[in-house]
């Protein structure tokens, strides 16, 4: 089954052709992220205007993979089995660009159309075949614990199988990505976010000044009574500690970046591993932009050495951040087609079903 998937929930405009939920036949992405840099955050109006320019070229480029083109509508009818599109959560102006484009294609072709929850779809990046030497889809054993960590979401799920999800907990305030982004800005990294913190923290071993006062940031809500997390206190603590030191030199930046990364990843790993213990899970899946963090991956691999029967899955970096391939995978494993004229953008679509 071949699905044409469309994603436009934030500042990316993406389309992908996905076969049987696992094989990416083609994937195209346009992003306006650089245009938002000077504002220190995404400007919704700018994002949707750019998406309006990009959506049709992105869809056309994705379809160019199909041989023997007979015009878009005929090509879709002859080579694609269904359409999938993100309906939420996200920015309303952005969601509408992808959604209305997908509806127009559904109306013109008569193809079934599958609405997709962007946050739940992130975890299906783990179901896609990736890497040059891999010909088989990842062998995920169930039940699995799935951690979705993106710019706007930090959510923990139990997957009984590829279709059955139970939400276990999530952030009560800032998401992990938001914590990386806000503290990165405090350290002067502009819009660099989590990647800037990760890169700065890499200098820790060479630059660590033994005379500097040790920095210990809070690891909030580590108590075992909940799978919820909270990161807003971390940002406040970083602000307090950063303004209390005399010099914001490179050594201080490295030390803070390291400890911010340690605090966030400690909380994420601890909550996930406890969920593994309580559920008897056979796999751990991580996804979302923050899942590309190298220290987070390293900590999961180290911690799971104590659980040799539990498999660890994380998508390549290119599939962690927003794209349409995982939208197509989600639609295959979990989607239900609906009549195109019933589809609406749902900016605050919940992750709890
Ligand atoms: O999933 P994503 O691309 O977009 C959303 O759907 O939100 O995630 C973006 C988030 C940003 O907060 C960014 O700072 C974070 O992912 N991120 C990282 C890294 N790369 C991206 N966080 C930590 N370490 C990284 N290497
Ligand atoms: Zn996302």
Short mmCIF file of C-alpha atoms and ligand atoms in Angstrom, two decimals:
data_model
loop_
_atom_site.label_atom_id
_atom_site.label_comp_id
_atom_site.label_asym_id
_atom_site.label_seq_id
_atom_site.Cartn_x
_atom_site.Cartn_y
_atom_site.Cartn_z
CA UNK A 1 0.00 0.00 0.00
CA UNK A 2 1.48 3.36 -1.04
CA UNK A 3 0.50 6.49 0.89
CA UNK A 4 1.19 10.11 -0.09
CA UNK A 5 1.62 11.90 3.26
CA UNK A 6 1.54 15.67 3.81
CA UNK A 7 2.80 17.55 6.88
CA UNK A 8 2.62 21.30 7.61
CA UNK A 9 1.96 21.68 11.34
CA UNK A 10 4.80 24.09 12.22
CA UNK A 11 7.51 25.69 10.06
CA UNK A 12 8.21 22.70 7.79
CA UNK A 13 6.30 21.85 4.62
CA UNK A 14 6.78 18.19 3.83
CA UNK A 15 5.47 15.37 1.66
CA UNK A 16 6.49 11.73 1.40
CA UNK A 17 5.58 8.55 -0.42
CA UNK A 18 5.64 5.62 1.99
CA UNK A 19 5.11 1.94 1.11
CA UNK A 20 3.52 -0.42 3.64
CA UNK A 21 4.27 1.97 6.52
CA UNK A 22 7.98 1.19 6.47
CA UNK A 23 9.66 1.99 3.14
CA UNK A 24 10.28 5.64 2.18
CA UNK A 25 9.99 5.89 -1.60
CA UNK A 26 10.57 9.64 -1.57
CA UNK A 27 10.51 12.46 0.97
CA UNK A 28 10.75 16.23 0.45
CA UNK A 29 10.94 19.02 3.03
CA UNK A 30 11.01 22.81 2.80
CA UNK A 31 11.57 24.80 5.98
CA UNK A 32 11.28 28.45 6.92
CA UNK A 33 13.26 27.97 10.16
CA UNK A 34 16.04 30.38 9.13
CA UNK A 35 13.46 33.15 8.60
CA UNK A 36 12.37 32.95 12.25
CA UNK A 37 15.85 33.11 13.73
CA UNK A 38 16.05 36.85 14.29
CA UNK A 39 12.74 36.81 16.20
CA UNK A 40 13.92 34.10 18.59
CA UNK A 41 10.90 31.92 17.82
CA UNK A 42 8.50 30.90 15.08
CA UNK A 43 6.37 33.69 13.59
CA UNK A 44 3.12 31.90 12.58
CA UNK A 45 2.24 34.37 9.81
CA UNK A 46 5.69 33.98 8.21
CA UNK A 47 5.52 30.17 8.54
CA UNK A 48 2.15 29.85 6.79
CA UNK A 49 3.03 32.29 3.99
CA UNK A 50 6.14 30.26 3.21
CA UNK A 51 4.14 27.03 3.33
CA UNK A 52 1.71 28.44 0.82
CA UNK A 53 4.66 28.95 -1.54
CA UNK A 54 6.21 25.54 -0.85
CA UNK A 55 3.34 23.09 -0.63
CA UNK A 56 2.70 22.40 -4.33
CA UNK A 57 6.42 22.24 -5.33
CA UNK A 58 7.06 19.88 -2.40
CA UNK A 59 4.18 17.58 -3.42
CA UNK A 60 5.28 17.69 -7.07
CA UNK A 61 8.88 16.86 -6.14
CA UNK A 62 7.73 13.93 -4.01
CA UNK A 63 5.61 12.53 -6.84
CA UNK A 64 8.47 12.91 -9.34
CA UNK A 65 9.78 9.61 -7.96
CA UNK A 66 6.93 7.79 -9.71
CA UNK A 67 7.91 6.71 -13.25
CA UNK A 68 5.69 7.33 -16.26
CA UNK A 69 4.09 10.55 -15.06
CA UNK A 70 0.65 11.10 -16.58
CA UNK A 71 -0.23 14.37 -14.88
CA UNK A 72 -0.69 14.70 -11.11
CA UNK A 73 -4.25 13.39 -10.85
CA UNK A 74 -3.69 10.37 -13.12
CA UNK A 75 -0.35 9.63 -11.44
CA UNK A 76 -1.99 9.66 -8.03
CA UNK A 77 -4.89 7.49 -9.19
CA UNK A 78 -2.64 4.90 -10.77
CA UNK A 79 0.24 4.74 -8.25
CA UNK A 80 -1.02 5.87 -4.83
CA UNK A 81 -3.55 4.04 -2.63
CA UNK A 82 -4.34 6.72 -0.03
CA UNK A 83 -3.55 10.23 1.16
CA UNK A 84 -2.57 11.12 4.75
CA UNK A 85 -2.38 14.57 6.30
CA UNK A 86 -1.58 16.12 9.67
CA UNK A 87 -4.72 17.68 11.21
CA UNK A 88 -3.13 18.74 14.54
CA UNK A 89 -1.76 19.71 16.93
CA UNK A 90 0.02 22.70 15.45
CA UNK A 91 -0.34 26.27 14.23
CA UNK A 92 -3.74 26.75 12.63
CA UNK A 93 -2.51 28.78 9.66
CA UNK A 94 0.18 26.18 8.94
CA UNK A 95 -2.07 23.15 9.39
CA UNK A 96 -4.61 24.59 6.95
CA UNK A 97 -2.08 24.79 4.10
CA UNK A 98 -1.36 21.05 4.11
CA UNK A 99 -4.88 20.06 5.02
CA UNK A 100 -6.68 22.03 2.31
CA UNK A 101 -4.12 20.88 -0.29
CA UNK A 102 -4.68 17.24 0.71
CA UNK A 103 -8.46 17.71 0.63
CA UNK A 104 -8.25 19.16 -2.89
CA UNK A 105 -6.23 16.10 -4.02
CA UNK A 106 -8.73 13.76 -2.34
CA UNK A 107 -11.65 15.49 -4.01
CA UNK A 108 -10.01 15.40 -7.44
CA UNK A 109 -8.76 11.80 -7.27
CA UNK A 110 -11.36 10.06 -5.11
CA UNK A 111 -8.51 8.56 -3.05
CA UNK A 112 -9.21 7.79 0.63
CA UNK A 113 -7.77 10.38 3.03
CA UNK A 114 -6.43 9.62 6.53
CA UNK A 115 -6.22 12.31 9.25
CA UNK A 116 -3.04 12.14 11.37
CA UNK A 117 -2.12 13.34 14.88
CA UNK A 118 1.36 14.87 14.48
CA UNK A 119 2.61 14.02 17.98
CA UNK A 120 1.52 10.39 17.90
CA UNK A 121 2.94 10.09 14.40
CA UNK A 122 6.45 11.08 15.58
CA UNK A 123 6.92 7.65 17.18
CA UNK A 124 6.31 5.89 13.85
CA UNK A 125 9.66 7.24 12.62
CA UNK A 126 10.92 4.12 14.43
CA UNK A 127 8.95 1.87 12.07
CA UNK A 128 10.63 3.24 8.93
CA UNK A 129 13.49 1.49 7.20
CA UNK A 130 16.57 3.70 7.35
CA UNK A 131 20.30 3.40 6.81
CA UNK A 132 22.06 2.08 3.74
CA UNK A 133 22.59 -1.48 4.92
CA UNK A 134 19.15 -2.06 6.28
CA UNK A 135 16.66 -3.82 4.06
CA UNK A 136 14.28 -5.00 6.77
CA UNK A 137 11.91 -2.90 8.88
CA UNK A 138 13.02 -2.57 12.54
CA UNK A 139 11.87 -5.59 14.56
CA UNK A 140 10.04 -3.87 17.40
CA UNK A 141 8.73 -6.26 20.04
CA UNK A 142 5.66 -5.34 22.08
CA UNK A 143 4.67 -4.07 24.54
CA UNK A 144 6.92 -1.07 23.89
CA UNK A 145 7.43 2.15 25.83
CA UNK A 146 7.50 5.14 23.53
CA UNK A 147 8.92 8.54 24.52
CA UNK A 148 8.03 11.45 22.21
CA UNK A 149 10.23 14.47 22.89
CA UNK A 150 9.78 17.39 20.52
CA UNK A 151 9.78 21.17 20.69
CA UNK A 152 6.23 21.32 22.00
CA UNK A 153 5.66 17.88 23.52
CA UNK A 154 7.11 15.45 26.03
CA UNK A 155 4.85 12.40 26.21
CA UNK A 156 5.22 8.82 27.36
CA UNK A 157 3.10 6.02 25.87
CA UNK A 158 2.74 2.29 26.18
CA UNK A 159 2.27 0.55 22.82
CA UNK A 160 0.53 -2.83 23.15
CA UNK A 161 1.03 -3.34 19.43
CA UNK A 162 1.60 -1.10 16.41
CA UNK A 163 -1.97 0.19 16.70
CA UNK A 164 -2.85 0.27 20.39
CA UNK A 165 -1.50 3.22 22.40
CA UNK A 166 -2.01 4.20 26.03
CA UNK A 167 -0.82 7.61 27.20
CA UNK A 168 1.10 7.29 30.50
CA UNK A 169 2.19 10.85 31.27
CA UNK A 170 3.69 14.00 29.89
CA UNK A 171 4.93 17.46 30.71
CA UNK A 172 2.80 19.63 32.94
CA UNK A 173 4.49 22.82 31.67
CA UNK A 174 7.47 23.19 29.31
CA UNK A 175 8.38 20.38 26.91
CA UNK A 176 11.95 19.02 26.92
CA UNK A 177 12.66 20.76 23.59
CA UNK A 178 11.27 24.01 24.97
CA UNK A 179 13.59 23.67 28.00
CA UNK A 180 16.56 23.19 25.67
CA UNK A 181 15.46 26.14 23.50
CA UNK A 182 14.79 28.56 26.39
CA UNK A 183 17.98 27.76 28.29
CA UNK A 184 19.99 27.92 25.04
CA UNK A 185 18.70 31.45 24.58
CA UNK A 186 19.70 32.34 28.16
CA UNK A 187 23.25 31.15 27.41
CA UNK A 188 23.25 33.40 24.32
CA UNK A 189 22.74 30.80 21.60
CA UNK A 190 19.92 32.60 19.78
CA UNK A 191 17.71 30.04 18.11
CA UNK A 192 20.28 27.19 18.20
CA UNK A 193 18.24 25.26 20.78
CA UNK A 194 19.06 21.73 21.82
CA UNK A 195 21.69 21.19 19.15
CA UNK A 196 23.62 24.28 20.36
CA UNK A 197 23.50 22.97 23.96
CA UNK A 198 24.65 19.53 22.79
CA UNK A 199 27.56 20.99 20.82
CA UNK A 200 28.62 23.31 23.64
CA UNK A 201 28.48 20.45 26.15
CA UNK A 202 30.86 18.41 23.97
CA UNK A 203 33.67 20.73 25.07
CA UNK A 204 33.22 19.72 28.70
CA UNK A 205 36.14 17.30 29.01
CA UNK A 206 38.71 19.66 27.50
CA UNK A 207 37.50 22.84 29.15
CA UNK A 208 36.30 21.73 32.54
CA UNK A 209 37.71 24.06 35.18
CA UNK A 210 38.10 22.19 38.46
CA UNK A 211 38.17 25.49 40.39
CA UNK A 212 34.74 26.61 39.17
CA UNK A 213 31.93 26.09 41.68
CA UNK A 214 30.01 22.90 40.92
CA UNK A 215 26.70 23.50 39.22
CA UNK A 216 23.82 21.22 40.16
CA UNK A 217 20.48 21.93 38.51
CA UNK A 218 17.20 20.42 39.73
CA UNK A 219 15.78 17.15 38.36
CA UNK A 220 12.10 17.91 39.02
CA UNK A 221 9.32 15.36 39.57
CA UNK A 222 11.62 12.38 39.85
CA UNK A 223 9.21 10.88 42.41
CA UNK A 224 7.77 7.53 41.40
CA UNK A 225 4.09 8.44 41.84
CA UNK A 226 3.71 9.90 38.35
CA UNK A 227 4.98 9.65 34.79
CA UNK A 228 4.49 13.40 34.38
CA UNK A 229 7.49 15.70 34.08
CA UNK A 230 8.08 19.43 34.58
CA UNK A 231 10.86 21.54 33.08
CA UNK A 232 9.85 25.13 33.84
CA UNK A 233 11.78 25.10 37.15
CA UNK A 234 14.93 24.17 35.30
CA UNK A 235 14.75 27.32 33.19
CA UNK A 236 14.27 29.44 36.33
CA UNK A 237 17.23 27.72 38.05
CA UNK A 238 19.47 28.29 35.01
CA UNK A 239 18.47 31.97 34.95
CA UNK A 240 19.31 32.34 38.66
CA UNK A 241 22.66 30.49 38.49
CA UNK A 242 23.72 32.16 35.22
CA UNK A 243 23.16 35.66 36.58
CA UNK A 244 25.05 34.76 39.77
CA UNK A 245 28.38 33.93 38.12
CA UNK A 246 30.92 36.68 37.44
CA UNK A 247 31.97 35.74 33.92
CA UNK A 248 29.97 34.25 31.07
CA UNK A 249 33.07 32.91 29.36
CA UNK A 250 33.41 29.77 27.29
CA UNK A 251 34.19 27.60 30.30
CA UNK A 252 30.99 28.73 32.04
CA UNK A 253 28.92 28.19 28.89
CA UNK A 254 30.28 24.68 28.50
CA UNK A 255 29.67 23.84 32.16
CA UNK A 256 26.08 25.12 32.04
CA UNK A 257 25.34 23.42 28.72
CA UNK A 258 26.62 20.12 30.09
CA UNK A 259 24.56 20.33 33.29
CA UNK A 260 21.38 21.46 31.44
CA UNK A 261 21.72 18.46 29.12
CA UNK A 262 22.38 16.15 32.09
CA UNK A 263 19.34 17.41 34.02
CA UNK A 264 16.92 17.06 31.09
CA UNK A 265 18.21 13.67 29.96
CA UNK A 266 18.33 12.27 33.54
CA UNK A 267 14.61 13.00 33.97
CA UNK A 268 13.63 11.57 30.57
CA UNK A 269 15.63 8.36 31.05
CA UNK A 270 14.47 7.81 34.65
CA UNK A 271 10.77 8.15 33.78
CA UNK A 272 11.07 5.93 30.71
CA UNK A 273 12.98 3.17 32.50
CA UNK A 274 10.45 3.13 35.31
CA UNK A 275 7.70 2.73 32.73
CA UNK A 276 9.66 -0.19 31.24
CA UNK A 277 9.90 -1.88 34.66
CA UNK A 278 6.23 -1.39 35.46
CA UNK A 279 4.93 -2.54 32.07
CA UNK A 280 7.36 -5.36 31.36
CA UNK A 281 8.09 -3.70 28.01
CA UNK A 282 10.30 -5.46 25.49
CA UNK A 283 11.30 -2.31 23.57
CA UNK A 284 11.99 1.38 24.15
CA UNK A 285 11.27 3.83 21.29
CA UNK A 286 12.33 7.46 21.31
CA UNK A 287 11.29 10.08 18.75
CA UNK A 288 10.92 13.82 18.12
CA UNK A 289 13.62 16.46 17.69
CA UNK A 290 15.12 15.95 21.17
CA UNK A 291 15.55 12.23 20.39
CA UNK A 292 18.43 13.26 18.14
CA UNK A 293 20.38 14.29 21.26
CA UNK A 294 23.52 12.16 21.44
CA UNK A 295 23.78 12.19 25.22
CA UNK A 296 20.15 11.06 25.57
CA UNK A 297 20.82 8.12 23.22
CA UNK A 298 24.03 7.25 25.08
CA UNK A 299 22.25 7.27 28.46
CA UNK A 300 19.45 5.04 27.19
CA UNK A 301 21.97 2.57 25.77
CA UNK A 302 23.98 2.55 29.02
CA UNK A 303 20.94 2.19 31.27
CA UNK A 304 19.40 -0.54 29.15
CA UNK A 305 22.53 -2.67 29.57
CA UNK A 306 20.83 -3.69 32.83
CA UNK A 307 17.81 -4.83 30.75
CA UNK A 308 19.42 -6.95 28.01
CA UNK A 309 16.05 -8.29 26.85
CA UNK A 310 14.75 -4.78 26.08
CA UNK A 311 15.48 -3.45 22.57
CA UNK A 312 16.32 0.23 22.06
CA UNK A 313 15.11 2.07 18.94
CA UNK A 314 15.81 5.63 17.84
CA UNK A 315 15.35 7.03 14.34
CA UNK A 316 18.21 8.68 12.44
CA UNK A 317 18.40 12.43 13.09
CA UNK A 318 16.76 13.20 9.74
CA UNK A 319 13.62 11.31 10.84
CA UNK A 320 13.56 12.74 14.41
CA UNK A 321 12.75 16.27 13.29
CA UNK A 322 9.56 17.08 11.38
CA UNK A 323 8.99 15.26 8.07
CA UNK A 324 6.12 13.55 6.28
CA UNK A 325 7.52 10.00 6.17
CA UNK A 326 6.38 9.20 9.71
CA UNK A 327 2.98 10.73 8.91
CA UNK A 328 2.65 8.10 6.17
CA UNK A 329 3.82 5.32 8.48
CA UNK A 330 1.32 6.29 11.20
CA UNK A 331 -1.48 6.40 8.62
CA UNK A 332 -0.62 2.86 7.47
CA UNK A 333 -0.45 1.31 10.95
CA UNK A 334 -3.08 3.30 12.75
CA UNK A 335 -5.08 5.51 10.44
CA UNK A 336 -8.73 5.36 9.47
CA UNK A 337 -9.89 7.01 6.24
CA UNK A 338 -12.65 9.63 6.51
CA UNK A 339 -14.71 11.64 4.05
CA UNK A 340 -12.53 14.56 2.90
CA UNK A 341 -15.25 17.16 3.54
CA UNK A 342 -15.38 16.23 7.25
CA UNK A 343 -11.70 17.09 7.85
CA UNK A 344 -10.88 20.11 10.03
CA UNK A 345 -7.62 21.53 11.40
CA UNK A 346 -7.44 20.91 15.18
CA UNK A 347 -4.61 23.12 16.57
CA UNK A 348 -5.00 21.75 20.12
CA UNK A 349 -5.55 18.09 19.17
CA UNK A 350 -4.93 15.97 22.28
CA UNK A 351 -2.42 13.13 22.55
CA UNK A 352 -4.73 11.27 24.96
CA UNK A 353 -7.33 9.28 23.07
O1 LIG B 1 10.22 17.39 16.60
P1 LIG B 1 10.76 18.73 16.29
O2 LIG B 1 11.58 18.91 15.04
O3 LIG B 1 9.63 19.80 16.15
C1 LIG B 1 8.45 19.77 16.90
O4 LIG B 1 7.52 19.05 16.46
O5 LIG B 1 8.44 20.46 17.93
O6 LIG B 1 11.59 19.17 17.58
C2 LIG B 1 12.27 20.40 17.68
C3 LIG B 1 13.01 20.41 19.02
C4 LIG B 1 13.58 21.78 19.36
O7 LIG B 1 13.18 22.12 20.66
C5 LIG B 1 15.10 21.54 19.29
O8 LIG B 1 15.82 22.36 20.18
C6 LIG B 1 15.19 20.08 19.68
O9 LIG B 1 14.09 19.48 19.02
N1 LIG B 1 16.45 19.46 19.25
C7 LIG B 1 17.37 18.97 20.10
C8 LIG B 1 18.46 18.50 19.31
N2 LIG B 1 18.13 18.72 18.00
C9 LIG B 1 16.90 19.30 17.98
N3 LIG B 1 17.38 18.90 21.44
C10 LIG B 1 18.45 18.34 22.02
N4 LIG B 1 19.53 17.89 21.35
C11 LIG B 1 19.57 17.94 20.00
N5 LIG B 1 20.64 17.48 19.34
ZN1 LIG B 2 7.12 17.46 15.45
#
